[in-house]
Amino acid sequence: MSPEQFISLIQNVQEPLRRFLCVLCRGDADKADDIAQDTFMKAFLAIDSFKEQSGLNTWIFKIGYNCYVDKVRKEAKLKVEDISSGSVCIPSDERADDRFKYEALYSAIDILSNHEKAVILLFYKEGMSIKDIASVTGMTEANVKVSLFRGRNHIKEQLENGDR
């Protein structure tokens, strides 16, 4: 498949995937874009393994979610190594106004586990079915439903506690 053919296939999923990753990355658009780029590269290289069992969007989101999880694991490992070596550094190129633009939204979402975050975002923001979310996250449909229930309750508790 040529790069042009691949691009035409994924044009409809590009913005929803970036939006999903951006929220998972707590508004860090640069990080989300890096993960999206990794996602599309991996998808392009593996397009021959795509099976029509799930939709292209579900397949791309699954790759994107896996890239996100890999990035989080790698960052956690680096933080442990940085702390043990005493070389913790804070990036100086962050814009302060970008960090606080959606603070209330990210605070409510931040309380959720990674699984709950992904399930809530895919269900409510991207409109995916329980079956597709299960495919993206590798969870069973029953676990997706439980994560949706728990995620809603955690957000509700956070918002109620925040109003006091």
XYZ file of N, CA, C and O in Angstrom:
656
model
N 0.847 -1.175 0.000
C 0.000 0.000 0.000
C 0.892 1.239 0.000
O 1.848 1.319 0.759
N 0.536 2.190 -0.814
C 1.333 3.411 -0.894
C 0.991 4.329 0.277
O -0.096 4.237 0.861
N 1.904 5.228 0.617
C 1.618 6.178 1.695
C 0.364 7.020 1.416
O -0.405 7.320 2.327
N 0.136 7.365 0.162
C -1.034 8.170 -0.197
C -2.329 7.394 0.064
O -3.308 7.950 0.564
N -2.335 6.098 -0.265
C -3.519 5.269 -0.011
C -3.768 5.149 1.496
O -4.912 5.204 1.947
N -2.705 4.968 2.255
C -2.835 4.851 3.698
C -3.392 6.139 4.290
O -4.288 6.118 5.134
N -2.876 7.273 3.851
C -3.336 8.567 4.351
C -4.825 8.751 4.079
O -5.574 9.195 4.950
N -5.268 8.376 2.905
C -6.697 8.532 2.604
C -7.553 7.619 3.479
O -8.678 7.965 3.828
N -7.020 6.456 3.864
C -7.758 5.543 4.742
C -7.918 6.092 6.158
O -8.955 5.901 6.794
N -6.894 6.763 6.663
C -6.906 7.165 8.074
C -7.335 8.611 8.314
O -7.378 9.048 9.462
N -7.680 9.329 7.278
C -8.032 10.744 7.471
C -9.179 10.945 8.456
O -9.163 11.896 9.232
N -10.162 10.064 8.464
C -11.308 10.238 9.358
C -10.983 9.935 10.815
O -11.690 10.398 11.702
N -9.953 9.162 11.071
C -9.637 8.769 12.447
C -8.550 9.654 13.066
O -8.371 9.660 14.278
N -7.883 10.451 12.268
C -6.754 11.229 12.755
C -7.139 12.200 13.878
O -6.531 12.176 14.943
N -8.122 13.036 13.685
C -8.493 14.019 14.709
C -9.090 13.374 15.953
O -8.706 13.746 17.073
N -10.023 12.403 15.825
C -10.522 11.757 17.051
C -9.412 11.073 17.853
O -9.416 11.129 19.082
N -8.459 10.450 17.170
C -7.356 9.792 17.883
C -6.504 10.821 18.613
O -6.165 10.636 19.782
N -6.171 11.909 17.960
C -5.364 12.955 18.602
C -6.100 13.549 19.804
O -5.500 13.800 20.841
N -7.406 13.755 19.680
C -8.207 14.288 20.791
C -8.194 13.319 21.971
O -7.986 13.715 23.113
N -8.386 12.027 21.689
C -8.373 10.989 22.713
C -7.024 10.955 23.420
O -6.945 10.969 24.656
N -5.942 10.962 22.654
C -4.601 10.921 23.229
C -4.289 12.195 24.017
O -3.627 12.138 25.058
N -4.776 13.321 23.539
C -4.510 14.593 24.221
C -5.132 14.592 25.616
O -4.504 15.042 26.584
N -6.333 14.055 25.742
C -6.949 13.998 27.067
C -6.225 12.985 27.946
O -5.984 13.246 29.128
N -5.855 11.836 27.378
C -5.086 10.863 28.156
C -3.771 11.467 28.645
O -3.314 11.163 29.740
N -3.194 12.343 27.832
C -1.908 12.980 28.164
C -2.105 14.269 28.971
O -1.177 15.086 29.056
N -3.291 14.452 29.533
C -3.595 15.594 30.395
C -3.358 16.922 29.697
O -2.849 17.867 30.283
N -3.726 17.002 28.424
C -3.635 18.255 27.699
C -2.291 18.539 27.063
O -2.121 19.589 26.444
N -1.362 17.643 27.188
C -0.039 17.829 26.585
C -0.131 17.461 25.102
O 0.061 16.312 24.710
N -0.445 18.467 24.282
C -0.664 18.239 22.853
C 0.585 17.716 22.152
O 0.487 16.889 21.237
N 1.740 18.180 22.567
C 2.985 17.715 21.945
C 3.191 16.225 22.194
O 3.544 15.470 21.282
N 2.966 15.807 23.417
C 3.105 14.386 23.757
C 2.067 13.563 22.996
O 2.381 12.501 22.457
N 0.833 14.064 22.942
C -0.229 13.361 22.219
C 0.109 13.244 20.735
O -0.107 12.188 20.123
N 0.654 14.315 20.164
C 1.035 14.276 18.748
C 2.160 13.273 18.490
O 2.168 12.587 17.479
N 3.111 13.200 19.426
C 4.190 12.210 19.294
C 3.630 10.788 19.308
O 4.029 9.941 18.511
N 2.703 10.546 20.221
C 2.110 9.211 20.314
C 1.271 8.920 19.072
O 1.305 7.806 18.541
N 0.547 9.928 18.587
C -0.255 9.741 17.372
C 0.656 9.419 16.186
O 0.343 8.535 15.371
N 1.780 10.110 16.095
C 2.717 9.844 15.013
C 3.254 8.416 15.109
O 3.325 7.705 14.095
N 3.607 7.978 16.307
C 4.045 6.592 16.504
C 2.939 5.621 16.096
O 3.204 4.594 15.469
N 1.718 5.964 16.464
C 0.567 5.118 16.135
C 0.431 4.941 14.639
O 0.292 3.816 14.139
N 0.482 6.042 13.908
C 0.296 5.963 12.457
C 1.462 5.262 11.766
O 1.261 4.542 10.786
N 2.659 5.433 12.308
C 3.805 4.711 11.745
C 3.640 3.204 11.951
O 3.846 2.407 11.031
N 3.256 2.811 13.168
C 3.058 1.386 13.452
C 1.918 0.819 12.625
O 2.003 -0.305 12.132
N 0.857 1.598 12.472
C -0.280 1.140 11.671
C 0.122 0.968 10.210
O -0.246 -0.020 9.565
N 0.887 1.910 9.684
C 1.325 1.820 8.294
C 2.192 0.579 8.080
O 2.021 -0.150 7.101
N 3.095 0.338 9.020
C 3.978 -0.816 8.896
C 3.238 -2.142 9.072
O 3.677 -3.172 8.554
N 2.116 -2.106 9.789
C 1.384 -3.342 10.062
C 0.060 -3.442 9.298
O -0.768 -4.292 9.607
N -0.148 -2.594 8.306
C -1.435 -2.561 7.601
C -1.799 -3.917 6.994
O -2.974 -4.266 6.912
N -0.805 -4.701 6.624
C -1.090 -6.023 6.053
C -1.683 -6.978 7.084
O -2.341 -7.946 6.720
N -1.471 -6.691 8.371
C -2.022 -7.557 9.416
C -3.430 -7.126 9.831
O -4.057 -7.796 10.647
N -3.922 -6.009 9.285
C -5.267 -5.539 9.618
C -6.287 -6.536 9.109
O -6.278 -6.940 7.958
N -7.172 -6.937 10.027
C -8.246 -7.859 9.674
C -9.555 -7.093 9.732
O -9.757 -6.261 10.587
N -10.431 -7.390 8.830
C -11.700 -6.678 8.736
C -12.654 -6.991 9.882
O -13.757 -6.485 9.914
N -12.240 -7.840 10.853
C -13.122 -8.204 11.963
C -13.555 -6.963 12.736
O -14.699 -6.852 13.135
N -12.638 -6.073 12.983
C -12.979 -4.817 13.639
C -12.788 -3.714 12.615
O -12.092 -3.886 11.626
N -13.395 -2.587 12.876
C -13.253 -1.476 11.957
C -11.854 -0.899 11.994
O -11.097 -1.112 12.945
N -11.520 -0.167 10.960
C -10.202 0.475 10.884
C -10.004 1.424 12.065
O -8.930 1.457 12.660
N -11.058 2.181 12.414
C -10.936 3.119 13.540
C -10.591 2.381 14.825
O -9.729 2.822 15.581
N -11.274 1.267 15.078
C -11.013 0.498 16.296
C -9.575 -0.014 16.294
O -8.885 0.044 17.315
N -9.113 -0.499 15.168
C -7.750 -1.015 15.033
C -6.728 0.089 15.311
O -5.775 -0.102 16.074
N -6.948 1.268 14.741
C -6.032 2.404 14.936
C -6.055 2.853 16.400
O -5.004 3.110 17.001
N -7.246 2.938 17.001
C -7.339 3.337 18.402
C -6.632 2.331 19.302
O -6.014 2.710 20.296
N -6.722 1.060 18.979
C -6.043 0.039 19.779
C -4.529 0.251 19.713
O -3.843 0.200 20.740
N -4.012 0.494 18.533
C -2.579 0.765 18.385
C -2.216 2.027 19.171
O -1.212 2.061 19.890
N -3.043 3.072 19.064
C -2.789 4.326 19.777
C -2.800 4.144 21.284
O -1.934 4.667 21.984
N -3.758 3.394 21.781
C -3.836 3.152 23.216
C -2.612 2.375 23.690
O -2.022 2.694 24.720
N -2.198 1.378 22.916
C -1.001 0.607 23.271
C 0.246 1.484 23.249
O 1.125 1.346 24.110
N 0.342 2.389 22.284
C 1.482 3.323 22.233
C 1.473 4.231 23.463
O 2.528 4.510 24.044
N 0.286 4.677 23.869
C 0.167 5.509 25.067
C 0.632 4.736 26.306
O 1.418 5.251 27.102
N 0.152 3.511 26.461
C 0.529 2.695 27.622
C 2.039 2.462 27.631
O 2.686 2.574 28.678
N 2.621 2.176 26.465
C 4.072 1.984 26.371
C 4.819 3.247 26.803
O 5.816 3.177 27.524
N 4.342 4.405 26.361
C 4.988 5.677 26.696
C 4.917 5.933 28.207
O 5.900 6.360 28.821
N 3.759 5.662 28.809
C 3.600 5.861 30.253
C 4.551 4.943 31.016
O 5.195 5.365 31.982
N 4.646 3.693 30.587
C 5.552 2.755 31.254
C 7.002 3.201 31.125
O 7.770 3.143 32.083
N 7.364 3.657 29.930
C 8.735 4.113 29.702
C 9.043 5.335 30.560
O 10.109 5.429 31.159
N 8.098 6.269 30.642
C 8.305 7.463 31.465
C 8.425 7.108 32.945
O 9.227 7.688 33.656
N 7.603 6.165 33.396
C 7.671 5.744 34.802
C 9.031 5.125 35.094
O 9.632 5.380 36.137
N 9.521 4.320 34.167
C 10.836 3.700 34.340
C 11.925 4.768 34.365
O 12.831 4.721 35.191
N 11.831 5.756 33.478
C 12.823 6.830 33.442
C 12.799 7.647 34.727
O 13.841 8.047 35.233
N 11.605 7.914 35.261
C 11.510 8.686 36.507
C 12.183 7.945 37.651
O 12.875 8.544 38.448
N 11.984 6.650 37.718
C 12.627 5.853 38.770
C 14.134 5.916 38.604
O 14.869 6.114 39.568
N 14.621 5.785 37.363
C 16.061 5.851 37.118
C 16.604 7.243 37.434
O 17.679 7.379 38.009
N 15.855 8.308 37.069
C 16.292 9.672 37.341
C 16.380 9.943 38.835
O 17.314 10.568 39.314
N 15.379 9.455 39.568
C 15.377 9.674 41.015
C 16.538 8.933 41.661
O 17.242 9.471 42.509
N 16.773 7.705 41.221
C 17.852 6.932 41.826
C 19.227 7.495 41.464
O 20.165 7.356 42.222
N 19.329 8.136 40.300
C 20.619 8.700 39.919
C 20.767 10.154 40.365
O 21.822 10.749 40.201
N 19.671 10.734 40.882
C 19.731 12.114 41.352
C 19.704 13.140 40.247
O 20.053 14.287 40.463
N 19.252 12.773 39.057
C 19.266 13.727 37.939
C 17.860 14.032 37.435
O 17.574 13.905 36.263
N 16.980 14.424 38.346
C 15.623 14.790 37.946
C 15.673 16.161 37.296
O 16.254 17.099 37.828
N 15.059 16.281 36.130
C 15.044 17.574 35.456
C 13.605 17.968 35.144
O 12.757 17.130 34.907
N 13.347 19.257 35.155
C 12.018 19.788 34.872
C 12.097 20.527 33.548
O 12.934 21.409 33.376
N 11.233 20.180 32.581
C 11.272 20.864 31.297
C 10.938 22.345 31.455
O 10.031 22.704 32.198
N 11.707 23.189 30.771
C 11.503 24.623 30.908
C 10.705 25.210 29.757
O 10.403 26.390 29.763
N 10.354 24.404 28.754
C 9.676 24.937 27.585
C 8.152 24.862 27.669
O 7.466 25.144 26.711
N 7.597 24.525 28.833
C 6.147 24.460 28.981
C 5.591 25.874 29.116
O 6.169 26.724 29.773
N 4.447 26.084 28.505
C 3.772 27.371 28.609
C 2.789 27.283 29.766
O 1.930 26.413 29.801
N 2.875 28.220 30.700
C 2.045 28.180 31.901
C 0.564 28.268 31.565
O -0.255 27.577 32.161
N 0.188 29.095 30.610
C -1.228 29.236 30.286
C -1.800 27.954 29.692
O -2.971 27.624 29.896
N -1.004 27.173 28.971
C -1.469 25.906 28.414
C -1.748 24.883 29.514
O -2.664 24.083 29.405
N -0.968 24.922 30.558
C -1.116 23.945 31.641
C -2.422 24.144 32.413
O -2.954 23.208 32.974
N -2.945 25.374 32.470
C -4.126 25.656 33.282
C -5.392 25.889 32.471
O -6.445 26.125 33.036
N -5.296 25.804 31.166
C -6.433 26.099 30.300
C -7.630 25.198 30.605
O -8.753 25.662 30.660
N -7.390 23.915 30.783
C -8.469 22.965 31.044
C -8.276 22.270 32.393
O -8.556 21.096 32.543
N -7.825 23.011 33.358
C -7.473 22.444 34.651
C -8.628 21.669 35.290
O -8.438 20.572 35.810
N -9.836 22.220 35.270
C -10.975 21.553 35.915
C -11.270 20.219 35.237
O -11.502 19.204 35.906
N -11.230 20.203 33.923
C -11.488 18.970 33.185
C -10.428 17.922 33.495
O -10.736 16.777 33.815
N -9.171 18.304 33.430
C -8.098 17.347 33.669
C -8.056 16.879 35.118
O -7.703 15.743 35.389
N -8.435 17.748 36.042
C -8.471 17.343 37.452
C -9.512 16.255 37.674
O -9.261 15.293 38.396
N -10.677 16.420 37.055
C -11.732 15.411 37.213
C -11.341 14.097 36.545
O -11.550 13.023 37.096
N -10.740 14.177 35.387
C -10.344 12.972 34.657
C -9.112 12.333 35.287
O -8.955 11.116 35.270
N -8.263 13.147 35.880
C -6.991 12.656 36.420
C -7.157 11.665 37.563
O -6.281 10.851 37.809
N -8.278 11.726 38.261
C -8.484 10.804 39.381
C -8.708 9.376 38.914
O -8.601 8.448 39.697
N -9.024 9.212 37.666
C -9.339 7.883 37.147
C -8.079 7.080 36.867
O -7.025 7.637 36.563
N -8.217 5.765 36.944
C -7.112 4.896 36.524
C -6.985 5.016 35.007
O -7.899 5.515 34.332
N -5.875 4.567 34.450
C -5.694 4.638 32.996
C -6.801 3.902 32.254
O -7.269 4.365 31.213
N -7.216 2.752 32.779
C -8.290 1.998 32.130
C -9.607 2.774 32.166
O -10.308 2.850 31.163
N -9.928 3.343 33.327
C -11.167 4.107 33.445
C -11.144 5.327 32.527
O -12.132 5.634 31.864
N -10.005 6.020 32.485
C -9.867 7.183 31.603
C -10.142 6.801 30.158
O -10.917 7.449 29.457
N -9.469 5.744 29.716
C -9.610 5.316 28.325
C -11.048 4.938 28.016
O -11.605 5.347 26.987
N -11.672 4.183 28.894
C -13.039 3.722 28.670
C -14.008 4.902 28.621
O -14.843 4.995 27.722
N -13.897 5.813 29.575
C -14.780 6.989 29.622
C -14.608 7.822 28.352
O -15.590 8.235 27.725
N -13.373 8.084 27.964
C -13.128 8.919 26.774
C -13.612 8.246 25.501
O -14.228 8.894 24.649
N -13.321 6.968 25.354
C -13.748 6.267 24.142
C -15.271 6.175 24.056
O -15.843 6.311 22.979
N -15.930 5.971 25.183
C -17.384 5.825 25.188
C -18.085 7.164 24.966
O -18.925 7.295 24.087
N -17.718 8.168 25.763
C -18.433 9.428 25.714
C -17.926 10.391 24.654
O -18.703 11.073 23.995
N -16.637 10.471 24.495
C -16.078 11.452 23.552
C -16.034 10.918 22.129
O -16.318 11.632 21.184
N -15.673 9.648 21.982
C -15.528 9.080 20.636
C -16.741 8.261 20.201
O -16.811 7.830 19.063
N -17.664 7.999 21.135
C -18.890 7.302 20.789
C -18.712 5.841 20.415
O -19.512 5.284 19.667
N -17.659 5.219 20.928
C -17.411 3.805 20.607
C -18.348 2.899 21.390
O -18.765 3.225 22.497
N -18.622 1.750 20.809
C -19.446 0.753 21.481
C -18.618 0.024 22.542
O -17.387 0.069 22.519
N -19.313 -0.667 23.431
C -18.642 -1.460 24.468
C -17.718 -2.488 23.806
O -16.583 -2.693 24.232
N -18.205 -3.106 22.747
C -17.425 -4.131 22.040
C -16.136 -3.532 21.461
O -15.065 -4.127 21.594
N -16.247 -2.371 20.824
C -15.059 -1.733 20.248
C -14.082 -1.278 21.332
O -12.871 -1.394 21.172
N -14.607 -0.775 22.438
C -13.737 -0.352 23.546
C -12.989 -1.562 24.095
O -11.797 -1.485 24.389
N -13.681 -2.688 24.211
C -13.031 -3.918 24.673
C -11.900 -4.303 23.730
O -10.814 -4.700 24.176
N -12.123 -4.142 22.446
C -11.090 -4.464 21.465
C -9.896 -3.523 21.579
O -8.746 -3.949 21.510
N -10.165 -2.234 21.757
C -9.090 -1.242 21.859
C -8.245 -1.465 23.107
O -7.020 -1.453 23.054
N -8.899 -1.681 24.244
C -8.184 -1.751 25.519
C -7.714 -3.147 25.893
O -6.917 -3.299 26.813
N -8.232 -4.160 25.226
C -7.873 -5.531 25.567
C -8.622 -6.047 26.788
O -8.280 -7.086 27.338
N -9.642 -5.331 27.205
C -10.461 -5.739 28.342
C -11.650 -6.558 27.833
O -11.986 -6.494 26.660
N -12.292 -7.293 28.735
C -13.535 -7.970 28.365
C -14.654 -6.926 28.347
O -14.522 -5.852 28.944
N -15.744 -7.248 27.684
C -16.873 -6.321 27.648
C -17.409 -6.069 29.054
O -17.799 -4.950 29.386
N -17.425 -7.106 29.884
C -17.887 -6.942 31.268
C -16.985 -5.974 32.028
O -17.468 -5.116 32.773
N -15.674 -6.085 31.825
C -14.736 -5.174 32.497
C -14.889 -3.740 31.998
O -14.703 -2.796 32.758
N -15.205 -3.589 30.708
C -15.447 -2.245 30.166
C -16.653 -1.624 30.874
O -16.610 -0.467 31.297
N -17.715 -2.403 31.027
C -18.917 -1.895 31.696
C -18.621 -1.528 33.151
O -19.078 -0.496 33.641
N -17.851 -2.352 33.824
C -17.476 -2.067 35.216
C -16.633 -0.797 35.274
O -16.845 0.065 36.140
N -15.676 -0.651 34.359
C -14.834 0.548 34.339
C -15.652 1.803 34.052
O -15.388 2.867 34.618
N -16.640 1.690 33.171
C -17.527 2.825 32.905
C -18.288 3.214 34.166
O -18.362 4.391 34.531
N -18.837 2.226 34.847
C -19.594 2.467 36.074
C -18.707 3.113 37.136
O -19.064 4.135 37.731
N -17.550 2.522 37.359
C -16.636 3.052 38.381
C -16.119 4.439 38.006
O -16.005 5.319 38.862
N -15.782 4.614 36.737
C -15.293 5.913 36.280
C -16.318 7.011 36.485
O -15.994 8.106 36.965
N -17.573 6.728 36.131
C -18.650 7.706 36.353
C -18.767 8.050 37.836
O -18.906 9.227 38.198
N -18.734 7.016 38.678
C -18.853 7.251 40.123
C -17.680 8.058 40.665
O -17.871 8.953 41.493
N -16.474 7.757 40.203
C -15.305 8.505 40.670
C -15.383 9.969 40.246
O -15.053 10.870 41.031
N -15.809 10.207 39.014
C -15.940 11.590 38.540
C -17.026 12.310 39.341
O -16.847 13.457 39.761
N -18.152 11.630 39.569
C -19.244 12.224 40.344
C -18.767 12.596 41.747
O -19.022 13.701 42.233
N -18.060 11.679 42.395
C -17.536 11.955 43.739
C -16.579 13.145 43.716
O -16.631 14.010 44.594
N -15.709 13.184 42.727
C -14.736 14.281 42.611
C -15.445 15.609 42.426
O -15.096 16.599 43.076
N -16.437 15.637 41.580
C -17.158 16.892 41.329
C -17.965 17.327 42.548
O -18.042 18.511 42.856
N -18.574 16.356 43.231
C -19.326 16.692 44.444
C -18.408 17.201 45.541
O -18.734 18.144 46.245
N -17.257 16.588 45.700
C -16.292 17.010 46.726
C -15.663 18.345 46.356
O -15.291 19.117 47.222
N -15.523 18.618 45.073
C -14.935 19.860 44.616
C -15.836 21.063 44.821
O -15.386 22.189 44.913
N -17.156 20.818 44.894
C -18.114 21.907 45.073
C -18.194 22.377 46.516
O -18.742 23.427 46.811
N -17.687 21.595 47.446
C -17.804 21.945 48.872
C -16.788 22.954 49.281
O -15.785 23.186 48.814
